[in-house]
């Protein structure tokens, strides 16, 4: 009986210590990983060009790193002209980018894989000559990242931008 009590007490102490050690560890979760976007300006006027930069964050724990990124670029087509593959620029040794201007879907590839927090592409967005004045969003949705073994599904992201229409009419005096 006495021996059984000691075994139970030792087992309880071991479970408690393991629990405390696990609580103290930093666990990388899906919330720490993502794709971020940044705009070169929070406002756009008739005919302006702005830049959108996309970056990976939080993938340093992957053995081989991220080697493919897919997503859908969504933007207000009443404000911005149609974007084509020629408007994209790959960054930090990301090698290939494929873009479907009809659907907004893109695929980006890096053979070596990326574990660093880094910008992966930049896209130039040209406003139409006459745009409506309103608050709008530029978003990347349906994001899928591949590390070779499995896919990672970060949350959709968006950035607010204010479109400013030119004043109509001429001089009032």
Backbone as a printed PyTorch tensor [residue, N CA C, xyz], in Angstrom:
tensor([[[  0.8230,  -1.1920,   0.0000],
         [  0.0000,   0.0000,   0.0000],
         [  0.8640,   1.2510,   0.0000]],

        [[  1.8240,   1.2520,   0.8720],
         [  2.7140,   2.3920,   1.0030],
         [  3.4630,   2.6340,  -0.3110]],

        [[  3.9220,   1.5610,  -0.9260],
         [  4.6660,   1.6720,  -2.1790],
         [  3.7630,   2.2180,  -3.2840]],

        [[  2.5260,   1.7990,  -3.3280],
         [  1.5670,   2.2630,  -4.3260],
         [  1.3070,   3.7630,  -4.1760]],

        [[  1.2440,   4.2580,  -2.9410],
         [  1.0440,   5.6860,  -2.6990],
         [  2.2210,   6.4910,  -3.2290]],

        [[  3.4520,   5.9700,  -3.0210],
         [  4.6480,   6.6580,  -3.5140],
         [  4.6700,   6.7060,  -5.0440]],

        [[  4.2850,   5.6050,  -5.6660],
         [  4.2490,   5.5520,  -7.1350],
         [  3.2410,   6.5690,  -7.6670]],

        [[  2.0660,   6.6250,  -7.0530],
         [  1.0370,   7.5920,  -7.4790],
         [  1.5110,   9.0330,  -7.2690]],

        [[  2.1470,   9.2880,  -6.1230],
         [  2.6500,  10.6320,  -5.8380],
         [  3.7410,  11.0100,  -6.8320]],

        [[  4.6270,  10.0810,  -7.1360],
         [  5.6920,  10.3470,  -8.1040],
         [  5.1220,  10.5920,  -9.5000]],

        [[  4.1350,   9.8130,  -9.8750],
         [  3.4910,   9.9680, -11.1770],
         [  2.7770,  11.3220, -11.2740]],

        [[  2.1070,  11.7220, -10.2190],
         [  1.4170,  13.0150, -10.1860],
         [  2.4290,  14.1620, -10.2920]],

        [[  3.5580,  14.0260,  -9.5820],
         [  4.5920,  15.0540,  -9.6310],
         [  5.1910,  15.1420, -11.0370]],

        [[  5.4150,  13.9920, -11.6720],
         [  5.9680,  13.9580, -13.0280],
         [  5.0150,  14.6300, -14.0220]],

        [[  3.7390,  14.3400, -13.9160],
         [  2.7420,  14.9550, -14.8080],
         [  2.7020,  16.4660, -14.5850]],

        [[  2.7740,  16.8950, -13.3500],
         [  2.7620,  18.3280, -13.0420],
         [  3.9840,  19.0190, -13.6370]],

        [[  5.1690,  18.4370, -13.4660],
         [  6.4030,  19.0200, -14.0020],
         [  6.3260,  19.0900, -15.5320]],

        [[  5.8760,  18.0250, -16.1820],
         [  5.7490,  18.0170, -17.6470],
         [  4.7870,  19.1100, -18.1040]],

        [[  3.6850,  19.2430, -17.3830],
         [  2.7080,  20.2830, -17.7170],
         [  3.3050,  21.6660, -17.5970]],

        [[  4.0620,  21.9220, -16.5460],
         [  4.7040,  23.2270, -16.3650],
         [  5.7380,  23.4980, -17.4560]],

        [[  6.4760,  22.4770, -17.8500],
         [  7.4640,  22.6440, -18.9180],
         [  6.7850,  22.9670, -20.2440]],

        [[  5.6910,  22.3030, -20.5420],
         [  4.9760,  22.5560, -21.7890],
         [  4.3840,  23.9550, -21.8270]],

        [[  3.8820,  24.4310, -20.6990],
         [  3.3120,  25.7690, -20.6450],
         [  4.3920,  26.8090, -20.9110]],

        [[  5.6090,  26.5560, -20.4590],
         [  6.7020,  27.5010, -20.6330],
         [  7.2810,  27.5270, -22.0330]],

        [[  7.0130,  26.5210, -22.8590],
         [  7.5560,  26.4720, -24.2110],
         [  6.7930,  27.3980, -25.1410]],

        [[  7.5150,  27.9830, -26.0700],
         [  6.8360,  28.7740, -27.0990],
         [  6.4540,  27.8130, -28.2160]],

        [[  5.1830,  27.7120, -28.4350],
         [  4.6890,  26.8370, -29.4810],
         [  4.2920,  27.7100, -30.6620]],

        [[  4.8070,  27.3750, -31.8510],
         [  4.4520,  28.1300, -33.0410],
         [  3.1080,  27.6120, -33.5250]],

        [[  2.1370,  28.4760, -33.5710],
         [  0.8030,  28.0850, -33.9950],
         [  0.4690,  28.7580, -35.3140]],

        [[ -0.6640,  28.3890, -35.8640],
         [ -1.1140,  28.9900, -37.1170],
         [ -1.2930,  30.4970, -36.9660]],

        [[ -1.5970,  30.9530, -35.7310],
         [ -1.7770,  32.3850, -35.5120],
         [ -0.4720,  33.1610, -35.6810]],

        [[  0.6750,  32.4920, -35.4690],
         [  1.9650,  33.1510, -35.6000],
         [  2.4310,  33.2030, -37.0530]],

        [[  1.8200,  32.3950, -37.8960],
         [  2.2130,  32.3030, -39.2940],
         [  1.2330,  33.0800, -40.1580]],

        [[  1.7510,  33.6080, -41.2390],
         [  0.8290,  34.2890, -42.1260],
         [  1.4760,  34.8750, -43.3430]],

        [[  0.6340,  35.5280, -44.0950],
         [  1.0420,  36.3170, -45.2290],
         [  0.5520,  37.7210, -44.9030]],

        [[  1.4070,  38.6960, -45.0350],
         [  1.0310,  40.0760, -44.7440],
         [  1.1030,  40.8850, -46.0230]],

        [[  0.2520,  41.9080, -46.1250],
         [  0.3410,  42.8210, -47.2600],
         [  0.4760,  44.2490, -46.7380]],

        [[  1.1820,  45.0510, -47.5070],
         [  1.3550,  46.4640, -47.1680],
         [  1.1890,  47.2790, -48.4470]],

        [[  0.5020,  48.4070, -48.3230],
         [  0.3000,  49.3040, -49.4570],
         [  1.2610,  50.4770, -49.3590]],

        [[  1.6850,  50.9960, -50.5040],
         [  2.6090,  52.1240, -50.5040],
         [  1.9100,  53.4230, -50.1150]],

        [[  0.5730,  53.4470, -50.1520],
         [ -0.1760,  54.6340, -49.7790],
         [ -1.5600,  54.2120, -49.3010]],

        [[ -2.1440,  54.9750, -48.3990],
         [ -3.4860,  54.6790, -47.8930],
         [ -4.5650,  55.3750, -48.7240]],

        [[ -4.1230,  56.2150, -49.6740],
         [ -5.0500,  56.9670, -50.5310],
         [ -4.6490,  56.7730, -51.9810]],

        [[ -5.6270,  56.7870, -52.8750],
         [ -5.3510,  56.7350, -54.3110],
         [ -6.2580,  57.7440, -55.0030]],

        [[ -5.6670,  58.4780, -55.9370],
         [ -6.4090,  59.4750, -56.7180],
         [ -6.4440,  59.0400, -58.1750]],

        [[ -7.2550,  59.7250, -58.9610],
         [ -7.3730,  59.4300, -60.3890],
         [ -5.9950,  59.2790, -61.0230]],

        [[ -5.7530,  58.1440, -61.6810],
         [ -4.5150,  57.9150, -62.4190],
         [ -3.2990,  57.5540, -61.5930]],

        [[ -3.3860,  57.5620, -60.2680],
         [ -2.2330,  57.2360, -59.4030],
         [ -1.8270,  55.7670, -59.5370]],

        [[ -0.5590,  55.5240, -59.2420],
         [ -0.0670,  54.1500, -59.1380],
         [  0.3290,  53.9000, -57.6910]],

        [[ -0.1260,  52.7950, -57.1450],
         [  0.3060,  52.4020, -55.8070],
         [  0.9420,  51.0230, -55.8950]],

        [[  1.6890,  50.6720, -54.8620],
         [  2.3170,  49.3590, -54.8110],
         [  1.7760,  48.5500, -53.6510]],

        [[  1.6050,  47.2660, -53.8780],
         [  1.2310,  46.3240, -52.8220],
         [  2.3850,  45.3340, -52.6870]],

        [[  2.8710,  45.1440, -51.4690],
         [  3.9450,  44.1800, -51.2080],
         [  3.4070,  43.0950, -50.2910]],

        [[  3.6560,  41.8380, -50.6500],
         [  3.2370,  40.6900, -49.8390],
         [  4.4740,  40.0600, -49.2050]],

        [[  4.3350,  39.6450, -47.9320],
         [  5.4770,  39.0770, -47.2030],
         [  5.0380,  37.8860, -46.3620]],

        [[  5.9240,  36.9080, -46.2420],
         [  5.7230,  35.7530, -45.3570],
         [  6.2110,  36.0990, -43.9610]],

        [[  5.5040,  35.6040, -42.9380],
         [  5.9580,  35.7840, -41.5580],
         [  5.7180,  34.5160, -40.7530]],

        [[  6.6890,  34.1470, -39.9220],
         [  6.5030,  33.0740, -38.9500],
         [  6.7260,  31.6560, -39.4290]],

        [[  7.5470,  31.4390, -40.4370],
         [  7.7560,  30.0900, -40.9540],
         [  9.1640,  29.5560, -40.6890]],

        [[  9.8800,  30.1410, -39.7460],
         [ 11.2520,  29.7440, -39.4460],
         [ 11.3880,  28.3290, -38.9010]],

        [[ 10.3070,  27.7650, -38.3780],
         [ 10.3850,  26.4320, -37.7880],
         [ 10.2310,  25.3050, -38.8100]],

        [[  9.9320,  25.6080, -40.0600],
         [  9.7590,  24.5780, -41.0770],
         [ 11.1110,  24.0590, -41.5420]],

        [[ 11.2360,  22.7480, -41.6770],
         [ 12.5080,  22.1490, -42.0830],
         [ 13.0000,  22.6720, -43.4260]],

        [[ 12.1490,  22.6080, -44.4300],
         [ 12.5630,  22.9940, -45.7750],
         [ 12.0530,  24.3600, -46.1870]],

        [[ 11.2260,  24.9650, -45.3660],
         [ 10.6950,  26.2770, -45.6830],
         [  9.5390,  26.2210, -46.6680]],

        [[  8.9470,  27.3640, -46.9000],
         [  7.8300,  27.4850, -47.8370],
         [  8.3970,  27.5730, -49.2440]],

        [[  7.8830,  26.7330, -50.1550],
         [  8.3820,  26.7930, -51.5310],
         [  7.3060,  27.0950, -52.5620]],

        [[  6.0610,  27.2570, -52.1220],
         [  4.9970,  27.6520, -53.0480],
         [  3.9290,  28.4330, -52.2880]],

        [[  3.4260,  29.4680, -52.9350],
         [  2.3660,  30.2960, -52.3630],
         [  1.2910,  30.4560, -53.4280]],

        [[  0.0410,  30.2130, -53.0380],
         [ -1.0880,  30.4380, -53.9360],
         [ -2.0970,  31.3250, -53.2340]],

        [[ -2.8350,  32.0860, -54.0090],
         [ -3.8720,  32.9250, -53.4360],
         [ -4.6600,  33.6320, -54.5160]],

        [[ -5.6180,  34.4260, -54.0830],
         [ -6.4360,  35.2170, -54.9990],
         [ -6.3340,  36.6760, -54.5980]],

        [[ -5.9170,  37.5120, -55.5420],
         [ -5.8300,  38.9510, -55.3170],
         [ -7.1730,  39.5630, -55.6940]],

        [[ -7.7990,  40.2380, -54.7390],
         [ -9.0790,  40.8900, -54.9880],
         [ -8.9330,  42.3870, -54.7760]],

        [[ -9.4810,  43.1450, -55.7040],
         [ -9.4070,  44.6050, -55.6320],
         [-10.6300,  45.1830, -56.3300]],

        [[-10.8790,  46.4420, -56.0750],
         [-12.0310,  47.1520, -56.6230],
         [-11.7350,  47.5220, -58.0810]],

        [[-12.4130,  46.8590, -58.9930],
         [-12.1550,  47.0890, -60.4280],
         [-12.7910,  48.3810, -60.9420]],

        [[-13.5950,  49.0330, -60.0940],
         [-14.0940,  50.3590, -60.4540],
         [-13.0480,  51.4310, -60.1340]],

        [[-12.0820,  51.0740, -59.3010],
         [-11.0270,  52.0160, -58.9100],
         [ -9.7380,  51.7190, -59.6770]],

        [[ -9.3460,  50.4480, -59.7450],
         [ -8.0640,  50.0740, -60.3490],
         [ -8.2450,  49.4160, -61.7090]],

        [[ -7.2970,  49.6870, -62.5930],
         [ -7.2600,  49.0270, -63.8960],
         [ -6.9550,  47.5500, -63.6990]],

        [[ -7.2620,  46.7670, -64.7030],
         [ -7.0030,  45.3280, -64.6580],
         [ -5.5020,  45.0750, -64.5120]],

        [[ -5.1660,  44.2220, -63.5620],
         [ -3.7640,  43.8760, -63.2960],
         [ -3.3840,  42.6830, -64.1620]],

        [[ -2.1710,  42.7190, -64.7080],
         [ -1.6480,  41.6090, -65.4960],
         [ -0.3800,  41.0600, -64.8590]],

        [[  0.0790,  39.9290, -65.3760],
         [  1.2940,  39.2940, -64.8380],
         [  2.4910,  40.2380, -64.9160]],

        [[  2.5090,  41.1180, -65.9270],
         [  3.6190,  42.0660, -66.1030],
         [  3.6780,  43.1030, -64.9830]],

        [[  2.5980,  43.2510, -64.2080],
         [  2.5720,  44.2200, -63.1080],
         [  3.2070,  43.6740, -61.8270]],

        [[  3.5430,  42.3790, -61.8100],
         [  4.1340,  41.7280, -60.6400],
         [  5.6470,  41.7130, -60.7390]],

        [[  6.2870,  41.7820, -59.5760],
         [  7.7400,  41.6360, -59.4710],
         [  8.0120,  40.6780, -58.3150]],

        [[  8.7560,  39.5930, -58.5790],
         [  9.1150,  38.6720, -57.5030],
         [ 10.2930,  39.2580, -56.7310]],

        [[ 10.3520,  38.9580, -55.4230],
         [ 11.3870,  39.5020, -54.5480],
         [ 12.0950,  38.3730, -53.7970]],

        [[ 13.3010,  38.6310, -53.3190],
         [ 14.0630,  37.7130, -52.4540],
         [ 14.1710,  36.2970, -53.0140]],

        [[ 14.5560,  36.2000, -54.2590],
         [ 14.8190,  34.9220, -54.9350],
         [ 13.5900,  34.0470, -55.1530]],

        [[ 12.3960,  34.6040, -55.0160],
         [ 11.2140,  33.8630, -55.4550],
         [ 11.2780,  33.8970, -56.9760]],

        [[ 11.2130,  32.7130, -57.6010],
         [ 11.6230,  32.5790, -58.9890],
         [ 10.5240,  32.7300, -60.0220]],

        [[  9.3820,  32.1380, -59.7920],
         [  8.3440,  32.1410, -60.8180],
         [  7.0340,  32.6160, -60.2390]],

        [[  6.3270,  33.4050, -61.0350],
         [  5.0080,  33.8520, -60.6430],
         [  4.0800,  33.6760, -61.8350]],

        [[  2.9430,  33.0540, -61.5850],
         [  1.9100,  32.8940, -62.5960],
         [  0.6680,  33.6020, -62.0740]],

        [[  0.0170,  34.3780, -62.9430],
         [ -1.1490,  35.1570, -62.5320],
         [ -2.2320,  35.0610, -63.5910]],

        [[ -3.4610,  34.7910, -63.1560],
         [ -4.6160,  34.7720, -64.0400],
         [ -5.3980,  36.0600, -63.8160]],

        [[ -5.3610,  36.9940, -64.7760],
         [ -6.0180,  38.2870, -64.5680],
         [ -7.5460,  38.1860, -64.4850]],

        [[ -8.1180,  37.1430, -65.0360],
         [ -9.5770,  36.9880, -64.9950],
         [-10.0530,  36.5980, -63.5970]],

        [[ -9.3570,  35.6530, -62.9800],
         [ -9.7780,  35.1520, -61.6620],
         [ -9.0370,  35.8120, -60.4990]],

        [[ -7.8930,  36.4350, -60.7790],
         [ -7.0720,  37.0170, -59.7120],
         [ -6.1890,  35.9950, -59.0090]],

        [[ -6.2250,  34.7230, -59.4420],
         [ -5.4130,  33.6700, -58.8030],
         [ -3.9450,  33.8290, -59.1930]],

        [[ -3.0540,  33.6080, -58.2040],
         [ -1.6270,  33.6300, -58.4780],
         [ -0.9500,  32.4400, -57.8150]],

        [[  0.1800,  32.0450, -58.3870],
         [  1.0340,  30.9920, -57.8340],
         [  2.4540,  31.5190, -57.8980]],

        [[  3.1740,  31.3510, -56.7980],
         [  4.5460,  31.8260, -56.6810],
         [  5.4060,  30.6550, -56.2280]],

        [[  6.5730,  30.4880, -56.8350],
         [  7.4190,  29.3180, -56.5480],
         [  8.8350,  29.7530, -56.1910]],

        [[  9.4030,  29.0510, -55.1870],
         [ 10.8100,  29.2340, -54.8060],
         [ 11.3860,  27.8550, -54.5420]],

        [[ 12.2830,  27.3990, -55.4050],
         [ 12.8220,  26.0410, -55.3030],
         [ 13.5210,  25.7810, -53.9750]],

        [[ 14.2930,  26.7510, -53.4920],
         [ 15.0770,  26.5600, -52.2710],
         [ 14.2080,  26.5670, -51.0170]],

        [[ 13.0310,  27.1200, -51.0720],
         [ 12.1920,  27.2240, -49.8810],
         [ 12.6120,  28.4180, -49.0430]],

        [[ 11.6420,  28.9830, -48.3450],
         [ 11.9170,  30.1710, -47.5430],
         [ 11.4860,  29.9440, -46.1010]],

        [[ 12.4090,  30.1980, -45.1720],
         [ 12.0860,  30.1290, -43.7460],
         [ 12.1590,  31.5130, -43.1120]],

        [[ 12.6410,  32.4820, -43.8580],
         [ 12.8150,  33.8330, -43.3230],
         [ 11.5260,  34.6390, -43.4600]],

        [[ 11.3620,  35.6130, -42.5840],
         [ 10.3040,  36.5930, -42.7610],
         [ 10.7810,  37.5070, -43.8880]],

        [[ 10.1070,  37.4260, -45.0360],
         [ 10.5890,  38.1770, -46.1840],
         [  9.4600,  38.5500, -47.1320]],

        [[  9.6810,  39.6420, -47.8630],
         [  8.7670,  40.0390, -48.9240],
         [  8.9110,  39.0410, -50.0620]],

        [[  7.7830,  38.6620, -50.6670],
         [  7.8380,  37.6630, -51.7370],
         [  7.4520,  38.2250, -53.1050]],

        [[  6.5680,  39.2290, -53.1280],
         [  6.2690,  39.8830, -54.3930],
         [  5.7420,  41.2880, -54.1710]],

        [[  5.8390,  42.0810, -55.2500],
         [  5.2860,  43.4320, -55.2800],
         [  4.4500,  43.5250, -56.5470]],

        [[  3.3200,  44.2090, -56.4520],
         [  2.4740,  44.4090, -57.6340],
         [  2.1340,  45.8900, -57.7400]],

        [[  2.2430,  46.4130, -58.9750],
         [  1.8750,  47.8060, -59.2550],
         [  0.3980,  47.8350, -59.6050]],

        [[ -0.3300,  48.7560, -58.9790],
         [ -1.7560,  48.8960, -59.2360],
         [ -2.0230,  50.3250, -59.7050]],

        [[ -2.5960,  50.4570, -60.8800],
         [ -2.8500,  51.7490, -61.5000],
         [ -4.3290,  52.0950, -61.3760]],

        [[ -4.6140,  53.2620, -60.8120],
         [ -6.0020,  53.7210, -60.7020],
         [ -6.4800,  54.2050, -62.0670]],

        [[ -7.7720,  54.0440, -62.3180],
         [ -8.3660,  54.5770, -63.5510],
         [ -8.2800,  56.0940, -63.5350]],

        [[ -8.5630,  56.6970, -64.6780],
         [ -8.5050,  58.1570, -64.7920],
         [ -9.6440,  58.8450, -64.0430]],

        [[-10.7910,  58.1790, -63.9380],
         [-11.9140,  58.7260, -63.1750],
         [-12.4020,  57.6360, -62.2280]],

        [[-12.1420,  57.8300, -60.9450],
         [-12.5120,  56.8050, -59.9630],
         [-13.5690,  57.3560, -59.0090]],

        [[-14.3980,  56.4690, -58.4770],
         [-15.3790,  56.9110, -57.4890],
         [-14.6950,  57.1750, -56.1510]],

        [[-15.2310,  58.1210, -55.4100],
         [-14.7050,  58.4120, -54.0720],
         [-15.3550,  57.4480, -53.1000]],

        [[-14.5510,  56.5850, -52.4780],
         [-15.0810,  55.6480, -51.4920],
         [-13.9450,  54.9100, -50.7890]],

        [[-14.3290,  54.2870, -49.6750],
         [-13.4050,  53.4140, -48.9590],
         [-13.5170,  52.0370, -49.6020]],

        [[-12.3870,  51.4460, -49.9250],
         [-12.3970,  50.1380, -50.5530],
         [-11.2640,  49.2960, -49.9620]],

        [[-11.1870,  48.0520, -50.3800],
         [-10.1880,  47.1290, -49.8360],
         [ -9.4440,  46.4110, -50.9480]],

        [[ -8.2000,  46.0940, -50.6530],
         [ -7.4130,  45.1960, -51.4880],
         [ -7.1370,  43.9890, -50.5990]],

        [[ -7.4090,  42.7940, -51.1180],
         [ -7.3270,  41.5940, -50.2780],
         [ -6.5850,  40.4720, -50.9940]],

        [[ -6.0120,  39.5740, -50.1920],
         [ -5.4910,  38.3010, -50.6880],
         [ -6.2680,  37.2360, -49.9250]],

        [[ -6.9760,  36.4010, -50.6870],
         [ -7.8420,  35.3780, -50.0950],
         [ -7.4570,  34.0040, -50.6010]],

        [[ -8.0600,  32.9980, -50.0010],
         [ -7.8390,  31.5960, -50.4050],
         [ -6.3540,  31.2710, -50.4590]],

        [[ -5.6070,  31.7070, -49.4370],
         [ -4.1570,  31.5520, -49.3990],
         [ -3.7880,  30.1170, -49.0330]],

        [[ -2.8380,  29.5690, -49.7650],
         [ -2.3180,  28.2340, -49.4960],
         [ -0.8090,  28.2730, -49.6700]],

        [[ -0.0780,  27.7960, -48.6520],
         [  1.3810,  27.7440, -48.7070],
         [  1.8050,  26.2850, -48.6360]],

        [[  2.8320,  25.9370, -49.3830],
         [  3.2970,  24.5550, -49.3680],
         [  4.7410,  24.4900, -48.9190]],

        [[  5.0170,  23.5040, -48.0710],
         [  6.3970,  23.2590, -47.6450],
         [  6.9050,  21.9550, -48.2470]],

        [[  6.1520,  21.3700, -49.1600],
         [  6.5530,  20.1150, -49.7780],
         [  5.8390,  18.9180, -49.1890]],

        [[  5.6540,  18.9050, -47.8630],
         [  4.9840,  17.7910, -47.1970],
         [  3.4930,  18.0260, -47.0370]],

        [[  3.1550,  19.2350, -46.6340],
         [  1.7540,  19.5440, -46.3800],
         [  1.4810,  21.0030, -46.6980]],

        [[  0.2030,  21.3070, -46.8560],
         [ -0.1930,  22.6850, -47.1230],
         [ -0.5550,  23.3930, -45.8310]],

        [[ -0.3150,  24.6930, -45.8120],
         [ -0.6310,  25.5470, -44.6660],
         [ -1.6390,  26.5730, -45.1880]],

        [[ -2.6760,  26.8390, -44.4000],
         [ -3.7580,  27.7100, -44.8330],
         [ -3.8670,  28.9390, -43.9300]],

        [[ -3.0790,  29.9860, -44.1720],
         [ -3.2030,  31.2020, -43.3510],
         [ -4.5480,  31.8980, -43.6150]],

        [[ -4.8910,  32.8070, -42.7350],
         [ -6.1510,  33.5440, -42.8840],
         [ -6.0730,  34.5340, -44.0390]],

        [[ -7.2430,  34.8550, -44.5980],
         [ -7.3390,  35.9010, -45.6170],
         [ -6.8820,  37.2280, -45.0090]],

        [[ -6.3470,  38.1010, -45.8490],
         [ -5.8660,  39.3960, -45.3730],
         [ -6.3830,  40.5090, -46.2890]],

        [[ -6.5300,  41.6970, -45.7220],
         [ -6.9510,  42.8290, -46.5460],
         [ -6.4150,  44.1270, -45.9530]],

        [[ -6.3100,  45.1140, -46.8160],
         [ -5.8930,  46.4530, -46.4190],
         [ -6.8990,  47.4500, -46.9690]],

        [[ -7.2750,  48.4080, -46.1370],
         [ -8.2160,  49.4480, -46.5410],
         [ -7.4680,  50.5250, -47.3200]],

        [[ -8.1350,  51.0510, -48.3570],
         [ -7.5800,  52.1640, -49.1160],
         [ -8.7320,  53.1090, -49.4570]],

        [[ -8.4400,  54.3910, -49.4220],
         [ -9.4460,  55.4120, -49.7130],
         [ -9.2180,  55.9280, -51.1270]],

        [[-10.2270,  55.8020, -51.9790],
         [-10.1100,  56.3840, -53.3170],
         [-10.7060,  57.7870, -53.2750]],

        [[ -9.9820,  58.7080, -53.8790],
         [-10.3770,  60.1120, -53.8490],
         [-10.6140,  60.5640, -55.2900]],

        [[-11.8390,  60.9340, -55.5780],
         [-12.2000,  61.3820, -56.9350],
         [-11.7720,  62.8400, -57.1140]],

        [[-11.4570,  63.1650, -58.3560],
         [-11.1170,  64.5570, -58.6720],
         [-12.3650,  65.4090, -58.5040]],

        [[-12.1700,  66.6530, -58.0980],
         [-13.3080,  67.5650, -57.9390],
         [-13.9290,  67.8190, -59.3070]],

        [[-15.2630,  67.7250, -59.3860],
         [-15.8780,  67.9770, -60.6850],
         [-16.2020,  69.4570, -60.8200]],

        [[-16.2090,  69.8760, -62.0460],
         [-16.5040,  71.2740, -62.3010],
         [-15.2390,  72.1200, -62.3050]],

        [[-15.3850,  73.3670, -62.6180],
         [-14.2290,  74.2540, -62.6950],
         [-14.1940,  75.2040, -61.5410]],

        [[-13.6000,  76.3380, -61.7800],
         [-13.4560,  77.3750, -60.7600],
         [-14.8130,  77.9910, -60.3950]],

        [[-15.0250,  78.1470, -59.1170],
         [-16.2620,  78.8040, -58.6720],
         [-16.0510,  80.2980, -58.4670]],

        [[-14.8920,  80.7560, -58.6760],
         [-14.7660,  82.1640, -58.6160],
         [-13.6990,  82.7240, -57.8470]]])
